[in-house]
Coordinates of C-alpha atoms in Angstrom, one line a residue:
Chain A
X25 CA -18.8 15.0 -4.9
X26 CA -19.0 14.8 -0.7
X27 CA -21.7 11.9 -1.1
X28 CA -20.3 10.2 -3.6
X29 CA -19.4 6.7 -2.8
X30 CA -15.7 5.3 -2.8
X31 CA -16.5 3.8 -6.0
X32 CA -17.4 6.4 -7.6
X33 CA -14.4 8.5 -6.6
X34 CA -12.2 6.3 -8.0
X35 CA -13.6 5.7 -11.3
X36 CA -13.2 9.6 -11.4
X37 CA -9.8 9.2 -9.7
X38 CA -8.6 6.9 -12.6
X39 CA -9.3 9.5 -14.9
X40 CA -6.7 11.3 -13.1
X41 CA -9.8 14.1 -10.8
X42 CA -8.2 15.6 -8.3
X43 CA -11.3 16.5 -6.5
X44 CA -12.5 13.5 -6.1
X45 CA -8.9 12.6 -5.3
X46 CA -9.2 15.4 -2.5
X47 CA -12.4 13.9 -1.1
X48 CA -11.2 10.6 -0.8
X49 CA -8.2 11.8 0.9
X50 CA -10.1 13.8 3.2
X51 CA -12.2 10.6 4.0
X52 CA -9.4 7.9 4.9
X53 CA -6.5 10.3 5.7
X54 CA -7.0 10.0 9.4
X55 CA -7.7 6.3 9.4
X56 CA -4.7 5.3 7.6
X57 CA -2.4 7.7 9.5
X58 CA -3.7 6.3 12.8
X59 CA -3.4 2.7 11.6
X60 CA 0.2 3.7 10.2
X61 CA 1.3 5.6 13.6
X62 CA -0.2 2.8 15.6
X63 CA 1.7 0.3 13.7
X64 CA 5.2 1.9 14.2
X65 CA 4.7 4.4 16.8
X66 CA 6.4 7.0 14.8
X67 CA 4.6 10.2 14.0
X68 CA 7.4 11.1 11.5
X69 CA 7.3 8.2 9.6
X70 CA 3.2 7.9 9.7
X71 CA 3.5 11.0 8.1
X72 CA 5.9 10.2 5.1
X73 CA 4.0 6.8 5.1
X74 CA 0.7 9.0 4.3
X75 CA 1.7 11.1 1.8
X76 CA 3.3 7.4 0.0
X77 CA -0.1 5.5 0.0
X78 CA -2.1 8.3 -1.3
X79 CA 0.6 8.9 -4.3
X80 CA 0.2 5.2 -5.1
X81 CA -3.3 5.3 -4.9
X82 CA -3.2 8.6 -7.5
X83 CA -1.0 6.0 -9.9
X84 CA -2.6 3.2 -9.6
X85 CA -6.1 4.1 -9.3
X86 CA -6.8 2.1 -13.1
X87 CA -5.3 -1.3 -11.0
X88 CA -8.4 -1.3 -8.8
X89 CA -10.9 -4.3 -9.0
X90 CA -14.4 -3.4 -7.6
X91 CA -15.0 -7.1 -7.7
X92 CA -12.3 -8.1 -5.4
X93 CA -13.8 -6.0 -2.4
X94 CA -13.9 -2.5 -1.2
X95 CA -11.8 0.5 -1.5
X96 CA -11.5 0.5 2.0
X97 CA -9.6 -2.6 1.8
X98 CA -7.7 -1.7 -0.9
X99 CA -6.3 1.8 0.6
X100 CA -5.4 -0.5 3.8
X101 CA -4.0 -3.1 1.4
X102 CA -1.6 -0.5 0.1
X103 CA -0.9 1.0 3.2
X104 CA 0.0 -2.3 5.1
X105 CA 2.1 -3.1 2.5
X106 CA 4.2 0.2 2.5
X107 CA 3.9 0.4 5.7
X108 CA 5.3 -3.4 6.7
X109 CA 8.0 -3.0 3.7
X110 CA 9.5 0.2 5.2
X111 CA 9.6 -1.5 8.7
X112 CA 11.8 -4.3 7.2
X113 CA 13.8 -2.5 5.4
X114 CA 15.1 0.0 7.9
X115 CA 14.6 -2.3 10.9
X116 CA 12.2 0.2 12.8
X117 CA 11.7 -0.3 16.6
X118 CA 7.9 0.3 17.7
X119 CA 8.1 3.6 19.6
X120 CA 5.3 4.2 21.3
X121 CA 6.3 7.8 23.2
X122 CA 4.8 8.6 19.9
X123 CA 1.6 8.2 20.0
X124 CA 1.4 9.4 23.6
X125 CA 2.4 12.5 23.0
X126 CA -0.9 14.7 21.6
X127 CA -0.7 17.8 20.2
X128 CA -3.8 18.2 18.3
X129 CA -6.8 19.9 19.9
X130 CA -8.8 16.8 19.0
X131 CA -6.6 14.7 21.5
X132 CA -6.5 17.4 24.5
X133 CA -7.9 15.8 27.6
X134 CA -11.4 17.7 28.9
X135 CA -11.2 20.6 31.3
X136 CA -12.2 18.7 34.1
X137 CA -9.0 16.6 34.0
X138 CA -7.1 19.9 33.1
X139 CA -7.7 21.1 36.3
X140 CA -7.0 18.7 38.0
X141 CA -3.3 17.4 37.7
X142 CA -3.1 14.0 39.3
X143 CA -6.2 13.0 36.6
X144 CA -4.1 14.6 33.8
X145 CA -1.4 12.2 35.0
X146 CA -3.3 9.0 35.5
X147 CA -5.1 9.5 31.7
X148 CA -1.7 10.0 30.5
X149 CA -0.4 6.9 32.6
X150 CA -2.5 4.9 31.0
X151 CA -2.7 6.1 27.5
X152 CA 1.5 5.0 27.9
X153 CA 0.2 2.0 29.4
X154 CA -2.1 0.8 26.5
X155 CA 0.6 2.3 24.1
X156 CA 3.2 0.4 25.4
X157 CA 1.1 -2.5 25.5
X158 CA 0.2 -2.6 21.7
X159 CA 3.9 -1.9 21.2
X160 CA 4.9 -5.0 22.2
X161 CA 2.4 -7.2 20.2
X162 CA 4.3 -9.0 17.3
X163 CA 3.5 -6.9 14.3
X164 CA 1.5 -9.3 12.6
X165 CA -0.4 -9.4 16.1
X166 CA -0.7 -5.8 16.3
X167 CA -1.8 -5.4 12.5
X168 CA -4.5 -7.5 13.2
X169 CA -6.3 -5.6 16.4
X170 CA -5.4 -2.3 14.6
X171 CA -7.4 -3.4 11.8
X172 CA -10.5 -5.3 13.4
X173 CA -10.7 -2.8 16.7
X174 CA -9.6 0.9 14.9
X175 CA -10.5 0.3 11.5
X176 CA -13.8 -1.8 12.1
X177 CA -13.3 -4.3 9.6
X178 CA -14.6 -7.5 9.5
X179 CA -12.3 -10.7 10.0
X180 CA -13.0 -11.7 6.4
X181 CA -11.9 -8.6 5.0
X182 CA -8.7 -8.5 7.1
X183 CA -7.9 -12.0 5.8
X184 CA -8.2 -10.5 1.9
X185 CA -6.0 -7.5 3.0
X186 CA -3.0 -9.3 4.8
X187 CA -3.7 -12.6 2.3
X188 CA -3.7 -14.8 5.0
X189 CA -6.5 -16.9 6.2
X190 CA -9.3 -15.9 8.1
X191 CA -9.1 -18.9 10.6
X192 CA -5.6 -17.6 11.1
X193 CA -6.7 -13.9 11.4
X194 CA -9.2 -14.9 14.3
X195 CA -6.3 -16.7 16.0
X196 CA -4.1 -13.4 16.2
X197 CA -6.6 -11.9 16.9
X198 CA -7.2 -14.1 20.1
X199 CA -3.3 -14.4 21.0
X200 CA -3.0 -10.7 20.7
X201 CA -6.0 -10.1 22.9
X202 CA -4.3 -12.7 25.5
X203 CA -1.2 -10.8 25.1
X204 CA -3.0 -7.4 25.8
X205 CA -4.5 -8.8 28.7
X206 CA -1.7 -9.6 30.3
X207 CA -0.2 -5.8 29.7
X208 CA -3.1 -4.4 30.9
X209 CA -3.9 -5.9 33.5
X210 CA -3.8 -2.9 36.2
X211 CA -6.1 -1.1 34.2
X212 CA -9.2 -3.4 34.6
X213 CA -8.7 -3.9 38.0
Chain B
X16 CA -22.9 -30.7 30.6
X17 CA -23.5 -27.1 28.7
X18 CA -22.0 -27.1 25.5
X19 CA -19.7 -23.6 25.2
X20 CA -18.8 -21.9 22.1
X21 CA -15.8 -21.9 20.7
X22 CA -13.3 -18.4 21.1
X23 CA -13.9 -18.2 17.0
X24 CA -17.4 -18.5 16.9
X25 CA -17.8 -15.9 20.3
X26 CA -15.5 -13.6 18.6
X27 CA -17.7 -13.7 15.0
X28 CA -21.0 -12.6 17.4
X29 CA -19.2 -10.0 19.4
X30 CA -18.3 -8.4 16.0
X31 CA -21.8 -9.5 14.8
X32 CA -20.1 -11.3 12.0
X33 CA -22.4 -14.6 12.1
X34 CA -26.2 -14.4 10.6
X35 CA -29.6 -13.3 12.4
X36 CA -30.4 -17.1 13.1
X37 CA -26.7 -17.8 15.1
X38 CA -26.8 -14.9 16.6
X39 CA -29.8 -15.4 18.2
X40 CA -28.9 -18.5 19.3
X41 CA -25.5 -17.4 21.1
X42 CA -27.4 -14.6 22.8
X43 CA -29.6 -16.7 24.4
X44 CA -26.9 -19.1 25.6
X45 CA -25.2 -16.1 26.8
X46 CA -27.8 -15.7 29.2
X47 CA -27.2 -19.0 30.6
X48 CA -23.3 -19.7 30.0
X49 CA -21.2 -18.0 32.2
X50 CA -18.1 -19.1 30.6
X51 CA -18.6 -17.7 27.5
X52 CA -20.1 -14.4 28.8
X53 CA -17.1 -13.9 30.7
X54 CA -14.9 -14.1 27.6
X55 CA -17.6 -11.5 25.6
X56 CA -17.1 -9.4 28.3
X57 CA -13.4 -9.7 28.2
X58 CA -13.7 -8.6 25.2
X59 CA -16.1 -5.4 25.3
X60 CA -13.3 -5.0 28.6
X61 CA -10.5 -4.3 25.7
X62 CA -12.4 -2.8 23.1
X63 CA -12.8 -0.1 26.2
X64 CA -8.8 -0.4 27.2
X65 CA -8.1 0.1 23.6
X66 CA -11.1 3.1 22.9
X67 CA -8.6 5.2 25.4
X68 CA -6.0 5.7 23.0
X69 CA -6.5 8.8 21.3
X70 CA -6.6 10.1 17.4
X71 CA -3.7 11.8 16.0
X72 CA -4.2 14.1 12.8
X73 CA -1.6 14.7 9.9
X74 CA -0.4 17.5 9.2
X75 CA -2.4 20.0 8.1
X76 CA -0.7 20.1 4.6
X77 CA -0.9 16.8 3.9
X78 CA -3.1 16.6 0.9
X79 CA -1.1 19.6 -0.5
X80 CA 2.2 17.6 0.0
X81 CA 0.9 14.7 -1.5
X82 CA -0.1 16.5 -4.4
X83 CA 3.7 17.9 -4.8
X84 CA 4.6 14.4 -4.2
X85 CA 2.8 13.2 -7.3
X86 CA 3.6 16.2 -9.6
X87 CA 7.3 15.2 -8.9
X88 CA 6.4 11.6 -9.7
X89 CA 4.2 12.5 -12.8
X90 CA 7.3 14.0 -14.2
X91 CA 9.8 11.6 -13.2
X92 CA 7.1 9.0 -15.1
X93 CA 6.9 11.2 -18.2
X94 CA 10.4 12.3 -18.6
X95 CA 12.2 10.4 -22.0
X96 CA 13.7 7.1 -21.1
X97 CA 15.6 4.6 -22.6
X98 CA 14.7 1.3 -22.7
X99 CA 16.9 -1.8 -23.6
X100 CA 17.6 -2.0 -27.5
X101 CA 15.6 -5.1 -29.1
X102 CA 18.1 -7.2 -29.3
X103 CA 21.5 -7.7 -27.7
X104 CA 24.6 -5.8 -28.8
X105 CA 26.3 -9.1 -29.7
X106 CA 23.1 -10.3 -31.7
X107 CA 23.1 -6.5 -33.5
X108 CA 26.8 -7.2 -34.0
X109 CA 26.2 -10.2 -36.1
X110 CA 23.7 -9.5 -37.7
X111 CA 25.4 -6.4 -39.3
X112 CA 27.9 -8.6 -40.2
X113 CA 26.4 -10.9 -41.5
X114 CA 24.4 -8.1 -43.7
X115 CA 27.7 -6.9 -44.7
X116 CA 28.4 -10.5 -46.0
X117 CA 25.5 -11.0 -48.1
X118 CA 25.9 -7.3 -49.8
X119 CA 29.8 -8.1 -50.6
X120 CA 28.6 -11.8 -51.9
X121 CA 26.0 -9.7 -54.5
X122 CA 27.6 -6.2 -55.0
X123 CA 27.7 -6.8 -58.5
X124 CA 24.4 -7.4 -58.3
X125 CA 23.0 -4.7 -56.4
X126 CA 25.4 -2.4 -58.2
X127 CA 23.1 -3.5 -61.4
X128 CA 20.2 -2.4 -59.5
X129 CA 18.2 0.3 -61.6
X130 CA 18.2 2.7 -58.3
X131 CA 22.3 2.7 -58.3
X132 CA 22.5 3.1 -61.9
X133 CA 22.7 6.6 -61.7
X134 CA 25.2 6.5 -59.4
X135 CA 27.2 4.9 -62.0
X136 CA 26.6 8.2 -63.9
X137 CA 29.3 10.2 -61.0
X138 CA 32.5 9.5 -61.9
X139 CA 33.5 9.4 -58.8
X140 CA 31.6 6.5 -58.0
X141 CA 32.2 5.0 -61.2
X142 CA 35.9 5.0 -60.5
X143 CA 35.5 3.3 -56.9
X144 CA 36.3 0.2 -57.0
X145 CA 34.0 -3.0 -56.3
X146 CA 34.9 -3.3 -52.9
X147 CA 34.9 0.1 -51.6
X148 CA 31.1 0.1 -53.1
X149 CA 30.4 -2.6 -51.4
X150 CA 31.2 -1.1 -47.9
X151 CA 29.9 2.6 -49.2
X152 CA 26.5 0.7 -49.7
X153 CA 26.9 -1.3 -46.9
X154 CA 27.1 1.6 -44.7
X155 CA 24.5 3.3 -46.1
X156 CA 22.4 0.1 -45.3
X157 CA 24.0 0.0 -41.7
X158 CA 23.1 3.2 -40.9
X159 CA 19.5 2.8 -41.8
X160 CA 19.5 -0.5 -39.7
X161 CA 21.0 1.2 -36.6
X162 CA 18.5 3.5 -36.8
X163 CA 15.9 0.8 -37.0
X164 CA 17.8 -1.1 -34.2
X165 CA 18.1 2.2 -31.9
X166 CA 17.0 2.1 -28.2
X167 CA 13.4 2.9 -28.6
X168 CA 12.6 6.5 -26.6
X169 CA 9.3 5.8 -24.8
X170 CA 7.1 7.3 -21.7
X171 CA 7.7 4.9 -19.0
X172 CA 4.4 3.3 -18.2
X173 CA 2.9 3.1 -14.8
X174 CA 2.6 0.4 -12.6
X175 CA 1.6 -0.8 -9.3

């Protein structure tokens, strides 16, 4: 079931699998929880966010359309939508100590930099930096690089996931670029 | 004068969004423009700034909480529900009434029914008069309409 495609996992999702519905978890759960903690800078909330796109996806499985694009794009579909719907409704503030703070063994810095404090400091400096920086993009600025630059998807496919043109998807894109510039500035010097 | 790119167009080839035959064509101005190299490299200079933040895992138990998450919900959509009778109270209302009308207009007819005729047979019945039939019956028919008219139990579908 590992190589199965998307596609395939959901036509066996619909019929309510849960190994298939285990195997497409295991293949998006990171990527959605990234683009959800990147989004709002809350781990706690990235988390609850999670566990809400994948239930939706379990009921609503049957409402997928091959012909209008990807799964891909229709897990990020769901989870920009929850995720942008929660944010307006209780009025969340981008914190980005959030996703600075690592405590997975994935994010550990090498041992090189462990031994050497002042480098552990600096990497942290400007993971906060770059954190801070994507925190204050507008969120319609910041969906946009989390989609193109984390989730690799192409402009077109961000334009049928947010429903907004792809002309105007390229021009957030640029205007969040010039804004990010601006933040991190120290860094590429 | 060189011709540049537009932003759009150099964004679609750093993402290599734009066919074989553009892209071609945008590399080798590349090697020449200096303008529009310096923005690809601006860029590849924030795809780099941005590769620095790090990837967070969920919780370990994730799948295992989203699977109680949907068992809950799977009950929730299954439980008994009641949905809104099929017509409004006041329309229900009138309609009774109006039912009630029509059987008090013909009681003597219906009481000549062949099904009621053994009622006639109980002298109980036999001794009510006209109008207390007529409400006995129409009860009787009530009832069976309320029943009809009753808020339909149903599973509660899903939906998006």
């Amino acid at each position: 079931m590992i190589k199965n495609t998307d596609e395939e996992l959901l036509a066996l999702i619909k019929k309510k699998n849960s190994n298939a519905f285990k195997v497409l978890f295991e293949r998006y759960e990171s990527g959605i929880y990234n683009y959800i903690l990147r989004y709002s800078g809350d781990r706690g909330l990235a988390q609850e966010l999670l566990q809400e796109t994948f239930t939706r996806v379990w009921f609503s499985a049957h409402l997928y359309a091959p012909d209008r694009g990807k799964v891909k794009n229709w897990l990020f579909t769901i989870a920009l939508n929850i995720t942008r719907n929660e944010m307006v409704k209780k009025r969340y503030i981008y914190r980005y100590e959030d996703i600075t703070m690592l405590n997975d063994s994935k994010n550990e810095p090498d041992s090189s930099k462990s031994e050497r404090p002042d480098l552990l400091l600096e990497h942290q400096d400007l993971k906060t930096t770059i954190a801070k920086a994507l925190g204050n993009l507008k969120p319609e600025l910041r969906e946009v690089i989390l989609l193109k630059h984390f989730q690799q998807l192409k402009f077109r496919e961000i334009a049928e996931i947010t429903k907004i043109a792809e002309g105007t998807i390229k021009a957030r894109f640029r205007k969040a670029i010039s804004e990010l510039k601006k933040h991190l500035k120290p860094i590429d010097q | 004068m060189m011709k540049h790119y537009k932003e759009d167009t150099l964004l679609s080839y750093y993402y290599e969004e734009l066919d074989a035959s553009s892209m071609k064509e945008i590399q080798a101005h590349l090697d020449d423009c200096e303008i529009c190299m310096q923005y690809v490299s601006m860029l590849k200079a924030m795809e780099g700034a941005l590769d620095r933040l790090d990837t967070a895992l969920p919780a370990s138990n994730t799948f295992d909480l989203v699977m109680d998450s949907i068992e809950k919900e799977s009950m929730k959509r299954t439980e008994v529900v009641e949905k809104k009778p099929v017509m409004p109270n006041w329309l229900f209302a009138f309609f009774v009434l109006g039912l009630f009308s029509i059987v008090y207009f013909f009681h003597s007819a219906i009481a000549a029914l062949p099904w009621l005729a053994p009622l006639e047979q109980i002298g109980i019945w036999a001794g009510l008069g006209s109008l207390i039939k007529t409400i006995l019956l129409f009860t009787i028919i009530g009832l069976f309409a309320s029943l009809a008219m009753a808020p339909v139990l149903v599973m509660e579908g899903e939906d998006n």
